[in-house]
JSON list of C-alpha atoms in Angstrom, two decimals:
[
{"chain": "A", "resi": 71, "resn": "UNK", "atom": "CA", "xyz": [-16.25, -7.89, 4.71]},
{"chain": "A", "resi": 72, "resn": "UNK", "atom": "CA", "xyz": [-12.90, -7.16, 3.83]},
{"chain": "A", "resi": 73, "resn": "UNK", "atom": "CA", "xyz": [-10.39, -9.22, 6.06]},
{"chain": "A", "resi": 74, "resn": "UNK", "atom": "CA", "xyz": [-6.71, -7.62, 6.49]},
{"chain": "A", "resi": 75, "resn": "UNK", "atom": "CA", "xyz": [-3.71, -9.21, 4.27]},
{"chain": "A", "resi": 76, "resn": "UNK", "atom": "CA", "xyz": [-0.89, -9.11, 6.06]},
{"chain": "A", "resi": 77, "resn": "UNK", "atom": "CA", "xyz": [2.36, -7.39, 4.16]},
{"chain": "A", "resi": 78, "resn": "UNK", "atom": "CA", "xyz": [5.67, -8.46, 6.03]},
{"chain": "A", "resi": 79, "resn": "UNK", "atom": "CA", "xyz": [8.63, -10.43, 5.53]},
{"chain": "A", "resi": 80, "resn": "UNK", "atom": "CA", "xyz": [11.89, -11.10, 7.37]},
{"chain": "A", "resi": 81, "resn": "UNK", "atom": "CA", "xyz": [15.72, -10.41, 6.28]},
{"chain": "A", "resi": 82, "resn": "UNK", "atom": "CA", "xyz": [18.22, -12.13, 7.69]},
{"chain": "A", "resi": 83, "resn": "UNK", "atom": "CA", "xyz": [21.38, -9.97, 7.89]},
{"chain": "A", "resi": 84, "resn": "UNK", "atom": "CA", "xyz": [25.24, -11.06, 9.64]},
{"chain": "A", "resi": 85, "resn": "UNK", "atom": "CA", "xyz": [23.73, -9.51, 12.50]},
{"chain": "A", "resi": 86, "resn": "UNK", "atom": "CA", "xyz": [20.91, -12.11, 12.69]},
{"chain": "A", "resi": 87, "resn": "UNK", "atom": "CA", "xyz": [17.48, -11.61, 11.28]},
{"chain": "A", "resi": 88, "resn": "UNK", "atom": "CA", "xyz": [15.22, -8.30, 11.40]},
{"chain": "A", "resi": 89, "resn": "UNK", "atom": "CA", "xyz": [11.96, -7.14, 10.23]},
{"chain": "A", "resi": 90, "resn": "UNK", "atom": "CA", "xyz": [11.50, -5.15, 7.50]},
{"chain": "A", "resi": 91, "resn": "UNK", "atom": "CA", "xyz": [8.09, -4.67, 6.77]},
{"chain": "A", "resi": 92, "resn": "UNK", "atom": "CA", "xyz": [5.96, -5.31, 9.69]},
{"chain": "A", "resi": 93, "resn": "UNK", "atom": "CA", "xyz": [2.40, -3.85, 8.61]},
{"chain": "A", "resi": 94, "resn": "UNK", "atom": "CA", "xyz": [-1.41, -4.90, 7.57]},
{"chain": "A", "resi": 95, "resn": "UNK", "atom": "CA", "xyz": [-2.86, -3.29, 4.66]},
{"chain": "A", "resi": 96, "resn": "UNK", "atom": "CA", "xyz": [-6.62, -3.58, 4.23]},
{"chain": "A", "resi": 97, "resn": "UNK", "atom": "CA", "xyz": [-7.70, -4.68, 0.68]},
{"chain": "A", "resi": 98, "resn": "UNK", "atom": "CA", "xyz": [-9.30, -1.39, 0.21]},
{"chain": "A", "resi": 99, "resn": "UNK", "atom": "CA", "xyz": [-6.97, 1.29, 2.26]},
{"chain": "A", "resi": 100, "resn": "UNK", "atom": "CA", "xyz": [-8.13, 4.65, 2.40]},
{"chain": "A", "resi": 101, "resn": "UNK", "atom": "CA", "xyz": [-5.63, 6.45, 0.32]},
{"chain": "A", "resi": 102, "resn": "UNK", "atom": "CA", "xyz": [-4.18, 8.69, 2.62]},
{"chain": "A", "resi": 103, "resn": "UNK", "atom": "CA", "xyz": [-3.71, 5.85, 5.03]},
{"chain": "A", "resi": 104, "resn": "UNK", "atom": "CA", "xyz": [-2.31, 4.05, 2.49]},
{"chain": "A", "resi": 105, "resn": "UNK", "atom": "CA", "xyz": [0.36, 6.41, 1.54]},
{"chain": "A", "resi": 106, "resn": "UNK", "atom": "CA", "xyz": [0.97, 6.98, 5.24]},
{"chain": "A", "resi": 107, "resn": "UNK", "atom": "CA", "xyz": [1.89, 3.17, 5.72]},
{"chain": "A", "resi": 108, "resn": "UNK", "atom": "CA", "xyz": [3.65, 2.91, 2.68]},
{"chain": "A", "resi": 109, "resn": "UNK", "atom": "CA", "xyz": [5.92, 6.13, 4.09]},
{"chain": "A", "resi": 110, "resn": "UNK", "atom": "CA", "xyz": [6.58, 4.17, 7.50]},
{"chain": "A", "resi": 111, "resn": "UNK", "atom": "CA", "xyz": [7.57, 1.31, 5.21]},
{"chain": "A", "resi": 112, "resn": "UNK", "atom": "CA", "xyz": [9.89, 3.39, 2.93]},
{"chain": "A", "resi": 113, "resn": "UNK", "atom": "CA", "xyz": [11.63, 4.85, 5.93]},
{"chain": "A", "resi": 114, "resn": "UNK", "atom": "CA", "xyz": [12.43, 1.15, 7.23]},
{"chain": "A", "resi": 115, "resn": "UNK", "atom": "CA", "xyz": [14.27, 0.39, 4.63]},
{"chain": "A", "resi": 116, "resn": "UNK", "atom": "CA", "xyz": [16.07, 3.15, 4.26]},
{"chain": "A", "resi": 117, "resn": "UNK", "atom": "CA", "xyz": [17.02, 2.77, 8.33]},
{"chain": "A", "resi": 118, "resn": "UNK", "atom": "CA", "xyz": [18.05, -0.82, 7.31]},
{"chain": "A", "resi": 119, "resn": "UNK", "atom": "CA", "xyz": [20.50, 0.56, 4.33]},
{"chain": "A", "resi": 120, "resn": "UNK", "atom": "CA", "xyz": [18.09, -1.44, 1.93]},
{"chain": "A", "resi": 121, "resn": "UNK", "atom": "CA", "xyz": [16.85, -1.07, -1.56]},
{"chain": "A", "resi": 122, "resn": "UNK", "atom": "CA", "xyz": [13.57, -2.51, -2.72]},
{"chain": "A", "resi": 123, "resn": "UNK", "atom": "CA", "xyz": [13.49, -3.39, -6.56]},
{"chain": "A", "resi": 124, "resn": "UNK", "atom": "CA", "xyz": [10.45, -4.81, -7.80]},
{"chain": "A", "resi": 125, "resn": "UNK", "atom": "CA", "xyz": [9.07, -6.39, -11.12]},
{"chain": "A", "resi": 126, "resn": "UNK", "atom": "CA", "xyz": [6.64, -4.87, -13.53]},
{"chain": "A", "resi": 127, "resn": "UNK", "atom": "CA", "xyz": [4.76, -8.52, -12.66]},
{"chain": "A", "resi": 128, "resn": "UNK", "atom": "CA", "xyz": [4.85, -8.44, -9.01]},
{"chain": "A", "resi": 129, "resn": "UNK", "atom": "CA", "xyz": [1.56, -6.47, -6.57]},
{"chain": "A", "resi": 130, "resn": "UNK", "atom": "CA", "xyz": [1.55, -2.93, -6.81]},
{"chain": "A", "resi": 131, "resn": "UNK", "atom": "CA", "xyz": [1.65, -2.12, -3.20]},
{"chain": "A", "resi": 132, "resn": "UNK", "atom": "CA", "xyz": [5.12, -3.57, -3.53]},
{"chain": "A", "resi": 133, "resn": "UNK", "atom": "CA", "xyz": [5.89, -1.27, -6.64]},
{"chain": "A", "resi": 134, "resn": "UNK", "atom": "CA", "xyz": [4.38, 1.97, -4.77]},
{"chain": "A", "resi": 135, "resn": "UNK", "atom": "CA", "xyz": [6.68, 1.01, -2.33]},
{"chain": "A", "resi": 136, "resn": "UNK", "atom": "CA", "xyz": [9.79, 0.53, -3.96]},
{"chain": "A", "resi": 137, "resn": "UNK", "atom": "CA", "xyz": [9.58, 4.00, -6.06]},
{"chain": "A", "resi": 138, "resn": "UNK", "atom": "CA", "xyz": [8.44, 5.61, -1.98]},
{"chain": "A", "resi": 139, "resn": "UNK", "atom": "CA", "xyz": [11.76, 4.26, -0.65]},
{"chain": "A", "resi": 140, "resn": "UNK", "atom": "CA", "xyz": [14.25, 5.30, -4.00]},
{"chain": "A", "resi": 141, "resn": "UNK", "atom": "CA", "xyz": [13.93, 1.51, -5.39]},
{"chain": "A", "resi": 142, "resn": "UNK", "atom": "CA", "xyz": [12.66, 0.86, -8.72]},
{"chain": "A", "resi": 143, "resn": "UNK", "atom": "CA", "xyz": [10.33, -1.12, -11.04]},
{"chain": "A", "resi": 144, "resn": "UNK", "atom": "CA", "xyz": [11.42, -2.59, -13.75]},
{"chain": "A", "resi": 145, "resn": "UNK", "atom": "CA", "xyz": [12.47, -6.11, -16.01]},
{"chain": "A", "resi": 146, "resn": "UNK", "atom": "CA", "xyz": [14.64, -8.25, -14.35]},
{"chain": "A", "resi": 147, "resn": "UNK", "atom": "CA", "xyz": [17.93, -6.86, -15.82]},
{"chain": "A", "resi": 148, "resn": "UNK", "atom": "CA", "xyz": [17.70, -3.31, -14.81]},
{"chain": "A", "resi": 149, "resn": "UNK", "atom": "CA", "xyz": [16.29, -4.42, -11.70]},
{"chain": "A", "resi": 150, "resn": "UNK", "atom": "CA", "xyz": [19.86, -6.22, -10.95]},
{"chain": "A", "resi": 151, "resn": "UNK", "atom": "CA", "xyz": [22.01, -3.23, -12.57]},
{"chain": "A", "resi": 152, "resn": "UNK", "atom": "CA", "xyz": [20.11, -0.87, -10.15]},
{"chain": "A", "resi": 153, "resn": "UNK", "atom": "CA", "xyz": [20.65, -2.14, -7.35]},
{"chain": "A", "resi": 154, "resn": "UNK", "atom": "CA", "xyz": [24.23, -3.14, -8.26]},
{"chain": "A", "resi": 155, "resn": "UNK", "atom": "CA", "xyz": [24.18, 0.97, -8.46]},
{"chain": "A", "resi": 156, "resn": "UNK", "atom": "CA", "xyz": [22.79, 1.79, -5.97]},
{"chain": "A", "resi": 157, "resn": "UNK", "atom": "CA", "xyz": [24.96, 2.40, -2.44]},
{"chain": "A", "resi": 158, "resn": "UNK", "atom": "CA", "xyz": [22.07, 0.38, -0.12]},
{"chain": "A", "resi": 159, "resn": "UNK", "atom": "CA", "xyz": [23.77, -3.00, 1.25]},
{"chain": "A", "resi": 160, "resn": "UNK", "atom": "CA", "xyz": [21.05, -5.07, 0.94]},
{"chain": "A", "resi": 161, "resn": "UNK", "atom": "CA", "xyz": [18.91, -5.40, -2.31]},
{"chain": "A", "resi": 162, "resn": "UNK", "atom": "CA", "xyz": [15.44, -6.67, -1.43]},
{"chain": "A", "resi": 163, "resn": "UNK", "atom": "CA", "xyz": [14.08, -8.41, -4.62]},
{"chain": "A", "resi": 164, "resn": "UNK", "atom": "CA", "xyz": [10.31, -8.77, -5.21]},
{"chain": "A", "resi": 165, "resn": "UNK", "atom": "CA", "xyz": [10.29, -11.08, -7.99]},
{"chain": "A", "resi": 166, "resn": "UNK", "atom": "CA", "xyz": [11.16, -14.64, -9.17]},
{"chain": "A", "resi": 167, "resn": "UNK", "atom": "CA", "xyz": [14.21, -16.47, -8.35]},
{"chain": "A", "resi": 168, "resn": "UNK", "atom": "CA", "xyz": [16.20, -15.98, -10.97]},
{"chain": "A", "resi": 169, "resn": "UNK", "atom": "CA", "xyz": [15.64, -12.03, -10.47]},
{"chain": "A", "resi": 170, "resn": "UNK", "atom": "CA", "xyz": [17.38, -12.28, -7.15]},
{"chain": "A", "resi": 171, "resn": "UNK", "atom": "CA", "xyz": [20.48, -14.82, -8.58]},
{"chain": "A", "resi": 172, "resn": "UNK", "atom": "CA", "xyz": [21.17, -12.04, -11.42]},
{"chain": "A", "resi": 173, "resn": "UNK", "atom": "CA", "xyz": [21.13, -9.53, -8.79]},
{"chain": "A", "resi": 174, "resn": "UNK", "atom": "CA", "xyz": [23.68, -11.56, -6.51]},
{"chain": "A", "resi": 175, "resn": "UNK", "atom": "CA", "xyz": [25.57, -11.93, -9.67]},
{"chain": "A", "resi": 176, "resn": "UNK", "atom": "CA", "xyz": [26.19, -8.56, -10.41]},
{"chain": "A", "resi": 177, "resn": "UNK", "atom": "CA", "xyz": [26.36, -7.95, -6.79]},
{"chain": "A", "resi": 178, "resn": "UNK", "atom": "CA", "xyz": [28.44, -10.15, -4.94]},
{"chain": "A", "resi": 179, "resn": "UNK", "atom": "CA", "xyz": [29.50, -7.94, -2.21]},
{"chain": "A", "resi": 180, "resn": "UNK", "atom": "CA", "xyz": [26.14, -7.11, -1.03]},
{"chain": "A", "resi": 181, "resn": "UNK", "atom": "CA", "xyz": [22.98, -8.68, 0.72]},
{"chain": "A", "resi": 182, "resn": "UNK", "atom": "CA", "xyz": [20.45, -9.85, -1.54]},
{"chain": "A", "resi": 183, "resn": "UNK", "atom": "CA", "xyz": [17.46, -11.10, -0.62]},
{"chain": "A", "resi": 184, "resn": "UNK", "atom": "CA", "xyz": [13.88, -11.84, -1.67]},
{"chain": "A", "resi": 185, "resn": "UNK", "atom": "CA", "xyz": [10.25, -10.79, -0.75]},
{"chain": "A", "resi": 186, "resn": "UNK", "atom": "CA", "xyz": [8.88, -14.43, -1.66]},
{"chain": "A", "resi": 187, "resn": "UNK", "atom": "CA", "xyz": [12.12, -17.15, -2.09]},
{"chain": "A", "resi": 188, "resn": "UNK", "atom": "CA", "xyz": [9.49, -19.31, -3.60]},
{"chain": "A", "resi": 189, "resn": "UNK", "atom": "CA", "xyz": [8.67, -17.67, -6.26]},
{"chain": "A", "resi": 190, "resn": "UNK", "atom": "CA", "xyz": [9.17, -19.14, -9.78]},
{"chain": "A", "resi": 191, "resn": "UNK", "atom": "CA", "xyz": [9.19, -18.32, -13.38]},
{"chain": "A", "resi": 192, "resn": "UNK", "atom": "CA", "xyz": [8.35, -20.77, -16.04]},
{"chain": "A", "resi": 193, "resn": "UNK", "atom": "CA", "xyz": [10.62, -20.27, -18.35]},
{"chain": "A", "resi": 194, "resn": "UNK", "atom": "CA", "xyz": [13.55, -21.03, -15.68]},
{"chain": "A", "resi": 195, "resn": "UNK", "atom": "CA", "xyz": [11.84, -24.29, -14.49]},
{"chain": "A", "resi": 196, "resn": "UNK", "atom": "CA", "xyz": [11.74, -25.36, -18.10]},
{"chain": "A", "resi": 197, "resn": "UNK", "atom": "CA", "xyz": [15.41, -25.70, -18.43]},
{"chain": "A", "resi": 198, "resn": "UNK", "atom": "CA", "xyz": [16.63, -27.75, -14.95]},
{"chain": "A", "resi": 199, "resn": "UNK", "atom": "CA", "xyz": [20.17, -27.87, -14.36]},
{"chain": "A", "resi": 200, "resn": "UNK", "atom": "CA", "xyz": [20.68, -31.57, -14.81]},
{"chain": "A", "resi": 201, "resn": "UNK", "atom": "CA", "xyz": [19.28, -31.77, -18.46]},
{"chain": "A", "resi": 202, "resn": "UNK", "atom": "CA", "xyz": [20.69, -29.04, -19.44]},
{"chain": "A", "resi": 203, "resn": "UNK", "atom": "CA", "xyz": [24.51, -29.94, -18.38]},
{"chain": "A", "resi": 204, "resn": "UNK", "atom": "CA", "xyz": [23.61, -33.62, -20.21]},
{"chain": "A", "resi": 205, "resn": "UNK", "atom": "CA", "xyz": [22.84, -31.58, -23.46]},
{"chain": "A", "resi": 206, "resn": "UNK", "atom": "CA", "xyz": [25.67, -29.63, -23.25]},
{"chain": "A", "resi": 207, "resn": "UNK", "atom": "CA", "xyz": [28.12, -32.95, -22.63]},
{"chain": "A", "resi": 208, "resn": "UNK", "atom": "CA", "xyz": [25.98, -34.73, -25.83]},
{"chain": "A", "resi": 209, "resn": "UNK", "atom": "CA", "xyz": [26.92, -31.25, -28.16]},
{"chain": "A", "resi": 210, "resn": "UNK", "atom": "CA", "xyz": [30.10, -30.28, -26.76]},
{"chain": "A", "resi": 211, "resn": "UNK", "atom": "CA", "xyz": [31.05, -28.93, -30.46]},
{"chain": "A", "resi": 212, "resn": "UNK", "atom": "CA", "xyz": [28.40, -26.45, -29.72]},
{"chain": "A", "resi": 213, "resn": "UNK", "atom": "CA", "xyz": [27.93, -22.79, -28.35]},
{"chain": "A", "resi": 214, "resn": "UNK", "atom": "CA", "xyz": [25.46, -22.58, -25.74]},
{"chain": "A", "resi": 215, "resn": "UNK", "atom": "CA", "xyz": [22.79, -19.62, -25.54]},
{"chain": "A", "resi": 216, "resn": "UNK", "atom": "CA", "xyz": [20.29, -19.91, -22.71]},
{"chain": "A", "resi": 217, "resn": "UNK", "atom": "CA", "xyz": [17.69, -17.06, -22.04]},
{"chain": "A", "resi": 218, "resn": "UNK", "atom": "CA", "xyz": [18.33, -14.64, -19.18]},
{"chain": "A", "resi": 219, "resn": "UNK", "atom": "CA", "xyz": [15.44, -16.21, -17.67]},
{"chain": "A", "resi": 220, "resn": "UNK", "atom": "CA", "xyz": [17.17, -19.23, -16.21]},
{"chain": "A", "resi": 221, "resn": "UNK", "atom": "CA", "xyz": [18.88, -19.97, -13.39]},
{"chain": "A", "resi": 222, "resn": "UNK", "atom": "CA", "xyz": [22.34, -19.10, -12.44]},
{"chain": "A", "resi": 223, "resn": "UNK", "atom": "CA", "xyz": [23.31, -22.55, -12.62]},
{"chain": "A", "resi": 224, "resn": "UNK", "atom": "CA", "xyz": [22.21, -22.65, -16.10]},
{"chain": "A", "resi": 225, "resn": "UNK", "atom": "CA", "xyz": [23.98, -19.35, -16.99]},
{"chain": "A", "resi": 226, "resn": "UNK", "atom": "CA", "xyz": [27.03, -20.81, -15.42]},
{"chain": "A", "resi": 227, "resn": "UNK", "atom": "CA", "xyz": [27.17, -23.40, -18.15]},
{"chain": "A", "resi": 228, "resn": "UNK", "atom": "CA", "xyz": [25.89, -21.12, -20.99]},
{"chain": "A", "resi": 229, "resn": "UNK", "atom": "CA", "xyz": [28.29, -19.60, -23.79]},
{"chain": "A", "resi": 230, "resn": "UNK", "atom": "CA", "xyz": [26.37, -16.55, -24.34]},
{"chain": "A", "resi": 231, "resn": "UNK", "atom": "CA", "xyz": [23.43, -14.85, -22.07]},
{"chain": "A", "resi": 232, "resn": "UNK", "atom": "CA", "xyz": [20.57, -13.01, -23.90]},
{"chain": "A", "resi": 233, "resn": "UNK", "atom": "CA", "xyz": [17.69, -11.06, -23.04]},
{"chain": "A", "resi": 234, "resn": "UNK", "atom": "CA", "xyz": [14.88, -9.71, -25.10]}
]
């Protein structure tokens, strides 16, 4: 038997907090059900003046979804430039947390905002804040390079940013 899952999560806006995605999804939708739900979904967001980018990584509901409502899937990088281009207010990020800080980052005026704010990568939690700053204050005769995959604490304290 296949049970529902159940696909929502909440934004909070200025105006207070709204729902964005309010549906259930069987594990095995019939297709043109599924493309049917995913519309209703792609014409919330747009009604909220929201983007949805989304990682190559992350369920592919969520990536049918974001190319249905104008979003797009991609590496973190040109998931933050896009919607930095793009005229929604709100960026809705469905990926790790240090997808949605480099989004903020190259957005500051607008909303950002995550599918799953727990979410984690790895490669960020490998590198916390605190020992990094205590490296930096042993090599201070030193330029810094940290990966793009950290957090934006850890960029904040970085010489140089790279990505692959």
């Amino acid at each position: 038997m296949n049970l529902p899952q159940k696909r929502e999560f909440t934004v909070t806006t200025p105006g207070g907090q709204c729902r964005i995605i309010d549906a259930t999804i069987p594990e095995r939708t019939d297709p043109a059900q599924r493309e049917a739900t995913i519309g209703r979904l792609a014409e919330k967001l747009k009604a909220q003046n929201a983007v949805l980018v989304s990682h190559y990584y992350v369920d592919g509901e969520l990536q049918d979804l974001a190319e249905a409502s104008g979003g797009i899937v991609a590496d973190s990088l040109e998931m933050a430039r896009f919607g930095a281009k793009h005229p929604a207010e709100t960026i809705i990020v469905a990926g790790v947390r240090f997808m949605g800080e480099t989004a903020k980052i190259l957005s500051p005026e607008k909303n950002v905002r995550m599918v799953e704010m727990g979410s984690e990568c790895s490669l960020d939690l490998s590198c916390p804040e605190d020992e990094f700053a205590e490296f930096i204050a042993s090599h201070p005769e030193r330029e810094v390079v940290v990966y793009a995959n950290t957090s934006a604490a850890v960029k904040a304290m970085a010489d140089w940013v790279v990505t692959s």
